Coordinates of C-alpha atoms in Angstrom, one line a residue:
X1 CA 56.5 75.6 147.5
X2 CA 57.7 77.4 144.7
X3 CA 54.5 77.7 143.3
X4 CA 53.3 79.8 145.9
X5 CA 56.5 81.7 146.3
X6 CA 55.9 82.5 142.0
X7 CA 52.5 84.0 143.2
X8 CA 53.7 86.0 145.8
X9 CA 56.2 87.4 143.9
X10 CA 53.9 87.6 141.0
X11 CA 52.5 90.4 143.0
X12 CA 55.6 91.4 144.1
X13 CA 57.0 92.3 140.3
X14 CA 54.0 94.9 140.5
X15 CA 54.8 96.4 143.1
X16 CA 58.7 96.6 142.3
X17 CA 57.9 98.3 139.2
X18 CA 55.9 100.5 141.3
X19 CA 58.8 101.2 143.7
X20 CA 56.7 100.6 147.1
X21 CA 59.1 98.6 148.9
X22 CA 60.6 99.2 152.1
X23 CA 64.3 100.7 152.0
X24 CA 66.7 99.9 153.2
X25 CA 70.5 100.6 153.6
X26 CA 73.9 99.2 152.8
X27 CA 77.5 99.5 153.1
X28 CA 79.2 102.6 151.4
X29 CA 81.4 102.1 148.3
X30 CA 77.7 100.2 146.8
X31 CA 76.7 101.5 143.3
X32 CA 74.6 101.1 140.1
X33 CA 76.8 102.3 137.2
X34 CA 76.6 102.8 133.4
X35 CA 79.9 102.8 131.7
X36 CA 80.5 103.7 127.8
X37 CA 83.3 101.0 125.5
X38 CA 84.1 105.0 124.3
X39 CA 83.0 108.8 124.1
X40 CA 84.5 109.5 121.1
X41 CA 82.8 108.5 117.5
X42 CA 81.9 108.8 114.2
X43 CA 78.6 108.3 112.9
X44 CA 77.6 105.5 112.1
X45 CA 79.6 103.8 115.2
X46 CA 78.1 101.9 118.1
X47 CA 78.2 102.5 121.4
X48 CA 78.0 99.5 124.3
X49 CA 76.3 101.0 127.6
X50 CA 77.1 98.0 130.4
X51 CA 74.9 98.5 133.3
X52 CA 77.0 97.3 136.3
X53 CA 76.2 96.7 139.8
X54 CA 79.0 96.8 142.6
X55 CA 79.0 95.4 146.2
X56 CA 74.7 95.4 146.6
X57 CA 74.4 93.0 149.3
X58 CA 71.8 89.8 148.7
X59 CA 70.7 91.4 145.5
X60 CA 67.3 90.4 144.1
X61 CA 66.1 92.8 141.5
X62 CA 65.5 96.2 139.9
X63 CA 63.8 98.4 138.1
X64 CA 65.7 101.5 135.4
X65 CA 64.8 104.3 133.5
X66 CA 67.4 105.7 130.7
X67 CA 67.5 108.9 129.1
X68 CA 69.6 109.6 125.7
X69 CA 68.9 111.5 122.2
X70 CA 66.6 109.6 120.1
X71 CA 67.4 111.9 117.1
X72 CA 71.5 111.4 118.0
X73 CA 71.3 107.9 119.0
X74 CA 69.4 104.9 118.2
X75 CA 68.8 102.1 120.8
X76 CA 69.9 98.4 119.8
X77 CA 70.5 95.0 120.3
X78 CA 74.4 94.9 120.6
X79 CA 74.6 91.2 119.8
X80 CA 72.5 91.2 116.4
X81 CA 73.2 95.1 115.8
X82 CA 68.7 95.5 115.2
X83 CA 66.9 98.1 116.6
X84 CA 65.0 98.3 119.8
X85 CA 61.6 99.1 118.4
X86 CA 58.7 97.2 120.6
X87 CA 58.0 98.9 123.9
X88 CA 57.8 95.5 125.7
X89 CA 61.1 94.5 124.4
X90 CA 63.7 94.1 127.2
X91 CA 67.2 96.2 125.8
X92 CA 69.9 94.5 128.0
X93 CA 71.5 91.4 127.2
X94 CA 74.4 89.4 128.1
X95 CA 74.4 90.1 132.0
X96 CA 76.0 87.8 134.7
X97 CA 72.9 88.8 137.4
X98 CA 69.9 87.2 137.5
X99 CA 70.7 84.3 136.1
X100 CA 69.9 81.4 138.6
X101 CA 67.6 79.0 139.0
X102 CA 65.5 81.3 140.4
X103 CA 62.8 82.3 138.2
X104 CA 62.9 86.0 136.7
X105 CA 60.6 88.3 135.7
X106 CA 61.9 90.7 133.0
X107 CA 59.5 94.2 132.1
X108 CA 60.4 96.6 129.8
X109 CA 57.8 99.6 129.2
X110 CA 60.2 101.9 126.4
X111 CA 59.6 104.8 124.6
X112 CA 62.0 104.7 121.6
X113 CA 60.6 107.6 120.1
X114 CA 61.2 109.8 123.0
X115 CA 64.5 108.6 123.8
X116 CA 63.4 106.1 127.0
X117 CA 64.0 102.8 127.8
X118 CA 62.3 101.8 131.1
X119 CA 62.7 98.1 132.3
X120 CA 63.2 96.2 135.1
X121 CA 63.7 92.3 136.7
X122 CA 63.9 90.4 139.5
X123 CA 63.9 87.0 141.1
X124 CA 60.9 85.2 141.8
X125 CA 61.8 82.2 144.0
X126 CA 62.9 84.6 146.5
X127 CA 62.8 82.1 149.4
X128 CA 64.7 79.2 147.6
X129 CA 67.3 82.3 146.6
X130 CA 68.3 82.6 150.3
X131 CA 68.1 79.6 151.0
X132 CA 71.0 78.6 148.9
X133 CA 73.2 81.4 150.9
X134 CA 75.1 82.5 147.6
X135 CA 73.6 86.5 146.8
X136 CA 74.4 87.8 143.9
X137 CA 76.7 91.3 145.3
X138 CA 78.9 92.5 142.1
X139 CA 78.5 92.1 138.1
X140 CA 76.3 93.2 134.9
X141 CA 72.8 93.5 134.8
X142 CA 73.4 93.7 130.8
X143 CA 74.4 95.6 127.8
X144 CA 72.6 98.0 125.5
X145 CA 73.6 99.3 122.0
X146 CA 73.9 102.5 120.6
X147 CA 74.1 103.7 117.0
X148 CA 75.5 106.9 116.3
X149 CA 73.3 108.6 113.9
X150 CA 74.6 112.5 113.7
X151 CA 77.7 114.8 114.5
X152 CA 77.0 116.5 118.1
X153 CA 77.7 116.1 121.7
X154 CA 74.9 114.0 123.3
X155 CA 74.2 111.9 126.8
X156 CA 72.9 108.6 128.1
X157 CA 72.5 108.5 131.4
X158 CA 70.2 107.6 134.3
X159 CA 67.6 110.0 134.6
X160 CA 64.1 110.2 137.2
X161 CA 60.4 109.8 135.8
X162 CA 57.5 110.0 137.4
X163 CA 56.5 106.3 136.8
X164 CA 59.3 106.1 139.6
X165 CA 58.5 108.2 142.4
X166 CA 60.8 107.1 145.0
X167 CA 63.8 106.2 142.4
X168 CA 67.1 107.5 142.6
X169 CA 68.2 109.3 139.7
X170 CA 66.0 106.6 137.5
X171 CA 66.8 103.7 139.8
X172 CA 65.0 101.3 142.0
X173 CA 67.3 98.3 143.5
X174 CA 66.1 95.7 145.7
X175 CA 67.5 93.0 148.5
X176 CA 66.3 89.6 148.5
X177 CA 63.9 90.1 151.6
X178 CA 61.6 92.6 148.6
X179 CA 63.5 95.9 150.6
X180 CA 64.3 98.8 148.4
X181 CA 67.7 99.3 148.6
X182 CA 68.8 103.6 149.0
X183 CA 72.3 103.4 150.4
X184 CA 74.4 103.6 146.5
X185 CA 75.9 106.0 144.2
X186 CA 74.8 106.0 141.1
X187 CA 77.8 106.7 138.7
X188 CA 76.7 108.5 135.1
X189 CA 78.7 107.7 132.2
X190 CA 80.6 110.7 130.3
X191 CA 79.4 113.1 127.6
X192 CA 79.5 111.2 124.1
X193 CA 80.9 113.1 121.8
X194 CA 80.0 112.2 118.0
X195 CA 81.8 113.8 114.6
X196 CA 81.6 113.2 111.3
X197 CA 83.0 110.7 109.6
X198 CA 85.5 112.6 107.1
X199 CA 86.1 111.4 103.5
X200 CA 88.7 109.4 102.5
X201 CA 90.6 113.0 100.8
X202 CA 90.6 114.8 103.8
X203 CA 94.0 116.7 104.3
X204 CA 95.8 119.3 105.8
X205 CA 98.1 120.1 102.9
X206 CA 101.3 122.8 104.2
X207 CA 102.4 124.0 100.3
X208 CA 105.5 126.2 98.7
X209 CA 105.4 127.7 95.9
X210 CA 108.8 127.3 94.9
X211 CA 111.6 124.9 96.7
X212 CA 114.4 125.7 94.2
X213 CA 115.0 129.2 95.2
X214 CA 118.6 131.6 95.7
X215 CA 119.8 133.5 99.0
X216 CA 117.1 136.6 98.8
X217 CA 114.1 135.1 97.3
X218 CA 110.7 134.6 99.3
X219 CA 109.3 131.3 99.5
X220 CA 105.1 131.3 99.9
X221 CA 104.3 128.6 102.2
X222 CA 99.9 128.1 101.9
X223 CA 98.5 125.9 104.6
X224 CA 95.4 124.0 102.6
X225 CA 92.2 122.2 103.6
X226 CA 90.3 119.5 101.8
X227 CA 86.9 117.9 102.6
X228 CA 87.0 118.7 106.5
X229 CA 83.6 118.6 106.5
X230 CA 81.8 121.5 108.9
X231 CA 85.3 123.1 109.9
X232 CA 84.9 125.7 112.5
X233 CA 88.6 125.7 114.2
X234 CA 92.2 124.9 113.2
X235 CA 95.7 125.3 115.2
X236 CA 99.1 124.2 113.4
X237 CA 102.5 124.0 114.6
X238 CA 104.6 125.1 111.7
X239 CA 108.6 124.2 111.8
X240 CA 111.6 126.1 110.3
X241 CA 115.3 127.2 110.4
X242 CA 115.7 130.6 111.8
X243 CA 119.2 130.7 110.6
X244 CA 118.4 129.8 106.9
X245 CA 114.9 130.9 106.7
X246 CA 113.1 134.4 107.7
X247 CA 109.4 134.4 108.2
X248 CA 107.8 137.3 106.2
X249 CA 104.2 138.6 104.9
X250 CA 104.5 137.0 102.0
X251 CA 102.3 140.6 100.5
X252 CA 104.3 143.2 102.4
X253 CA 107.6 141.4 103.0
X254 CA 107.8 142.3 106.6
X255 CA 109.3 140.2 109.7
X256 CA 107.3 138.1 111.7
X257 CA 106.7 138.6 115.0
X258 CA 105.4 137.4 117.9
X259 CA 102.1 138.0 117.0
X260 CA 101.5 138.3 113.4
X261 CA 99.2 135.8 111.9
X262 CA 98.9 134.0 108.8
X263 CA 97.0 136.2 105.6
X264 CA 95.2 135.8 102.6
X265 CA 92.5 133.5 104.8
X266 CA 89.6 131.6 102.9
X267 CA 88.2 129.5 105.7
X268 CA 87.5 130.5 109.4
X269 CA 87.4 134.3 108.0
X270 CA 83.3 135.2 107.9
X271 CA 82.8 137.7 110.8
X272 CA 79.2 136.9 110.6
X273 CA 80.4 134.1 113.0
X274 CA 82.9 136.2 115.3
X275 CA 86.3 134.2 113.9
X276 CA 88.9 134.6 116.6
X277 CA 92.5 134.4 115.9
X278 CA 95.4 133.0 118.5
X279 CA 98.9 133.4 118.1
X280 CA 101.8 132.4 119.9
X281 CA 105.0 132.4 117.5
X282 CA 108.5 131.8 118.9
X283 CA 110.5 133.1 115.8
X284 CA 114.0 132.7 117.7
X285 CA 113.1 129.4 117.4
X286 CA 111.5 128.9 114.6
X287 CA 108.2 128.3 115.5
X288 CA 104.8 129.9 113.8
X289 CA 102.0 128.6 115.9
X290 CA 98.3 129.9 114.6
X291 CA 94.9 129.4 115.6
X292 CA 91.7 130.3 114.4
X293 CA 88.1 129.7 115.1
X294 CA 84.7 130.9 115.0
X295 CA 83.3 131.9 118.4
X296 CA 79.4 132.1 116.9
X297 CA 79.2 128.1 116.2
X298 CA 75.3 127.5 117.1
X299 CA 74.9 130.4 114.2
X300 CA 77.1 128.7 112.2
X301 CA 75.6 125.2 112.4
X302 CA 72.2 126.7 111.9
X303 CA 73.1 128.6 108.7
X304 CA 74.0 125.2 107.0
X305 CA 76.8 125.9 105.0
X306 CA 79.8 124.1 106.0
X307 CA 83.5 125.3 105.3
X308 CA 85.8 122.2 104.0
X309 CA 87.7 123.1 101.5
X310 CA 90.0 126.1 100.9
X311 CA 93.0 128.3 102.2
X312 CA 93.5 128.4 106.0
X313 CA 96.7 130.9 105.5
X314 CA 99.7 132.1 104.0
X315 CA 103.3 132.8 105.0
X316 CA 106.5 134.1 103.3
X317 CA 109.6 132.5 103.7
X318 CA 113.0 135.0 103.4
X319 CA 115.9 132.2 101.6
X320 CA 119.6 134.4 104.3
X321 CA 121.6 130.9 103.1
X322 CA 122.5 129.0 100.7
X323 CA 121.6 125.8 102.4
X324 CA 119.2 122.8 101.9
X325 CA 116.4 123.1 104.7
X326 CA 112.7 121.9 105.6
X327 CA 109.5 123.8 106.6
X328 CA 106.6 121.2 107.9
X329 CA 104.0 121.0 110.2
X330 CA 105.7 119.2 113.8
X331 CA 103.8 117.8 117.1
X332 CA 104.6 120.4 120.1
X333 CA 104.5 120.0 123.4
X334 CA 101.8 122.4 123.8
X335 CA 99.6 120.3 121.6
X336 CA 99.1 116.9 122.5
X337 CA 97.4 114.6 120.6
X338 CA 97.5 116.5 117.6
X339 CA 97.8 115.3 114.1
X340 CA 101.1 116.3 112.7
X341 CA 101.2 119.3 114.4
X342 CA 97.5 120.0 113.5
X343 CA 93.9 120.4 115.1
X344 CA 91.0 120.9 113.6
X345 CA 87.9 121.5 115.4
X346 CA 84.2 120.9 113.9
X347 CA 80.8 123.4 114.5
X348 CA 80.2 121.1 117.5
X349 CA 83.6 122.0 119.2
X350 CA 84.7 118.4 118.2
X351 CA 88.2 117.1 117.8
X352 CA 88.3 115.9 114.0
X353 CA 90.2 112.9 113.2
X354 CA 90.7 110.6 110.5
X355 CA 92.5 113.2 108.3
X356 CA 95.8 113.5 106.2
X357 CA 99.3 116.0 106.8
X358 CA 100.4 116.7 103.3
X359 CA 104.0 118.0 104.0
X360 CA 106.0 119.7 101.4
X361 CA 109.6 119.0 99.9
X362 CA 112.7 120.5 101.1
X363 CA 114.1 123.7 99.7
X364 CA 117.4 123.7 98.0
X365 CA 119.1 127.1 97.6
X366 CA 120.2 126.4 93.8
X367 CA 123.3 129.1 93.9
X368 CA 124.2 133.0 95.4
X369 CA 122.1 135.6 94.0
X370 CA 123.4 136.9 91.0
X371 CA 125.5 140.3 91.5
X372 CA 123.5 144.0 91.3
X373 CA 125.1 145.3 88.7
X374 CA 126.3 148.8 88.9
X375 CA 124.5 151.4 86.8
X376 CA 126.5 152.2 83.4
X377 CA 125.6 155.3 81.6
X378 CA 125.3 155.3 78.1
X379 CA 128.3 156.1 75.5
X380 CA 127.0 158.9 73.0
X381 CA 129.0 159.1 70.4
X382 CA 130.2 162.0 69.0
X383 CA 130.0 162.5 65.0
X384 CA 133.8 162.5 64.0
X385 CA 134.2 163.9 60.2
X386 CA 136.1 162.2 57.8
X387 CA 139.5 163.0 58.1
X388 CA 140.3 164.6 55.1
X389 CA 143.8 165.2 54.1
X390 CA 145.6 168.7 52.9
X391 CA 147.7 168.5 49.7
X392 CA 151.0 169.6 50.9
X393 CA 153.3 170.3 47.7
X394 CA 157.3 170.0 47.9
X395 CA 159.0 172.9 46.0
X396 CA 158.8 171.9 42.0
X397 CA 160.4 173.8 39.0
X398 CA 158.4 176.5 37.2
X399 CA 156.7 173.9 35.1
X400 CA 155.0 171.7 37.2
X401 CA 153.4 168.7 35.8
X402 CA 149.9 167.6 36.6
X403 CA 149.4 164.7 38.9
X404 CA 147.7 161.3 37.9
X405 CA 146.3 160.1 40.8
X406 CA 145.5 156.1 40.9
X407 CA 142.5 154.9 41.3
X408 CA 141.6 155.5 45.3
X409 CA 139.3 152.6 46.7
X410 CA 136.0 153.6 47.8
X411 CA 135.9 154.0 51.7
X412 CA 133.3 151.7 53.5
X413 CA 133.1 151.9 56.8
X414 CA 132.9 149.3 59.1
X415 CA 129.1 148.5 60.7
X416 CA 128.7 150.6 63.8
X417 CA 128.1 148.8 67.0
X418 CA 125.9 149.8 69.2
X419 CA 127.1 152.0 72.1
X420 CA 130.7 152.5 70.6
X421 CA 132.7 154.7 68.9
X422 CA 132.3 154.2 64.8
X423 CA 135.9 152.8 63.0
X424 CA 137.0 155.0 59.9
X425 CA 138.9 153.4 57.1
X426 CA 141.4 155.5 55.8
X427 CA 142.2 156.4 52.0
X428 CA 145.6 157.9 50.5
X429 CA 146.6 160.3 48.0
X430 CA 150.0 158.8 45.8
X431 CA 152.1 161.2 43.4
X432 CA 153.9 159.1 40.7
X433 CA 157.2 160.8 39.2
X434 CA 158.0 159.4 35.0
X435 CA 161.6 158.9 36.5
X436 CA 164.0 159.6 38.7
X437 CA 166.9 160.1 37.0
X438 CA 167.1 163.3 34.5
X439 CA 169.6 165.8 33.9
X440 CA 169.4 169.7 34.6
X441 CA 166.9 171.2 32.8
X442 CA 165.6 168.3 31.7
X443 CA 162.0 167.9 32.6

């Protein structure tokens, strides 16, 4: 008996891979689905596709055709990590269907190089199937592998060929009387997104150039990139004290405001590639939020030159008190998700992750500014001659006797400071008398 039901159905596998059975409909809520472990990769990581099948009544076989990027992804075996490379090989594995005592008859006909995996299997023993009154309704036809090779947004997914005429959206299932089964949704996975994997010195550094300052001075805070490899977008969140702190151009010294932007740009700043800027400070609060990325990023992925490393912006930071505060890059609200109160976006449009926030120390105002000091003119000193003294003689008898002067020291005058009047020593002039006692007329 079951060797005539294997012939049959040896005939049968033909035609199923043929898709030239009858159809026939089932309840609603019945679907073939792909579903991805994750979207979101590095290269180099591997994907699980898990072909499912939910609420198929008595099914009995099928027949697939996927679709993905064979220079993005690379098809393989997700229990032994090898590549699917022989057309005939069958690329699921693992699946709770079509597993009884049944017989089976697994086909694959792939095309690795063009990105297609076609397969298909079914019961043989169709008769001795319903005969045991337990169909198979709900679980995995099997797994498939995927390698990530390359940065870019990419698909698998279910897609029609025209080795399967009467498929649906690449799908053939069948019922356990050989009936082509129409009535199911067929449920695509998500877009797979793929970045690079960044180095292990990948940062976003926020930097001062100064953090011992005094009430008055201006503070350059540079926000730095390092080895983001193919940056084409960034957005911080940048944190301060409004009280303590005014943000400034740290070139012209001007206020923030609402819109003003970070300067002295090295990356994100080639208008070959349209960069657009977008700016939403709150300065009451103490917020600078920037964002800048190139608009033109299929003509910046094509040109080949990728911008990691270098200056994203610069802003100046006004010390009004002498206080101890903080500037760092903070998580908002109005980022979610974000790394330190960062984004950075590759030429693909990807979220990057897998970097470093490099925040800076505090500030410490170190004392008051010293005092302006008020504008003294200079002393010019006047020449003052040396005072020099007249001879004033008291009345003296007819013979007057000649005076001896002593010896008068030399005058030296003190060194002249700077800026001040000079000092003049002064000298004398003595008259000695032989004596003081004499009678009259007695010289």
């Amino acid at each position: 008996m079951k060797k005539n039901n294997a012939l049959s159905l040896a005939a049968i596998i033909v035609l199923l891979l043929t898709s030239l059975f009858t159809n026939i409909s089932y309840a609603e809520n019945s679907s073939i689905s792909m579903e991805l472990d994750k979207t979101k990769v590095n290269v180099g990581d591997i994907i699980i596709a898990t072909i499912k099948i939910d609420n198929i009544n008595n099914f009995c076989g099928y027949q697939i055709n996927i679709k993905y990027d064979p220079s993005v992804l690379q098809a393989i075996n997700p229990l032994t990590g090898k590549p699917i490379t022989s057309s005939g090989e069958m690329p699921v594995v693992d699946g709770t269907l079509l597993n009884g005592d049944y017989g089976t008859m697994p086909i694959a006909a792939n095309d690795v190089s063009k990105g297609i995996l076609n397969f298909g299997n079914t019961y043989l023993y169709t008769d001795d199937y319903k005969a045991s009154g337990k169909p198979e309704k709900t679980g995995t036809i099997g797994k498939i592998g995927f390698k990530a090779l390359k940065p870019g947004n990419t698909s698998i997914k279910f897609e029609n060929t025209s080795a399967m005429p009467d498929a649906k959206d690449g799908t053939n299932l069948y019922d356990w009387n050989t009936y082509m089964i129409t009535d199911y949704d067929v449920i695509q996975p998500d877009m797979i997104t793929i970045t690079e994997s960044l180095p292990d010195d990948a940062y976003i550094a926020l930097e001062l150039d100064k953090t011992e300052v005094k009430v008055g001075d201006i503070v350059v805070a540079t926000v730095r990139a390092n080895n983001l490899t193919n940056l084409a977008g960034i957005q911080i969140n940048m944190k301060y004290d409004p009280e303590v702190l005014q943000a400034v151009d740290p070139i012209t010294g001007n206020a923030f405001g609402a819109r003003t932007g970070l300067v002295g740009a090295e990356l994100i700043a080639n208008t070959k590639y349209s960069p657009q800027k977008i700016i939403e400070n709150k300065i009451d609060s103490g917020i600078i939020n920037y964002a800048c990325t190139y608009l033109s990023l299929p003509l910046y992925r094509e040109s080949g030159e990728s911008e990691d490393t270098g200056i994203i912006g610069k802003v100046g930071f006004k010390v009004l008190e002498a206080k101890e505060t903080t500037v760092k890059l903070e998580n908002a609200g109005s980022m979610p998700n974000s790394v330190d109160g960062t984004y950075a976006f590759d030429w693909y449009g990807n979220l990057m992750k897998g970097y470093k926030v490099i925040q800076p120390s505090k500030i410490t105002v170190i004392s008051e500014p010293d005092p302006t000091p008020t504008a003294t003119p200079t002393a010019t000193p006047t020449a003052t001659p040396t005072a020099t003294p007249t001879a004033t003689p008291t009345a003296t008898p007819t013979a007057t006797p000649t005076a001896t002067p002593t010896a008068t020291p030399t005058i030296t005058p003190s060194p002249t400071p700077t800026l001040q009047t000079p000092v003049i020593t002064q000298g004398r002039i003595s008259i000695i008398l032989d004596k003081t006692e004499a009678k009259v007329g007695i010289l």
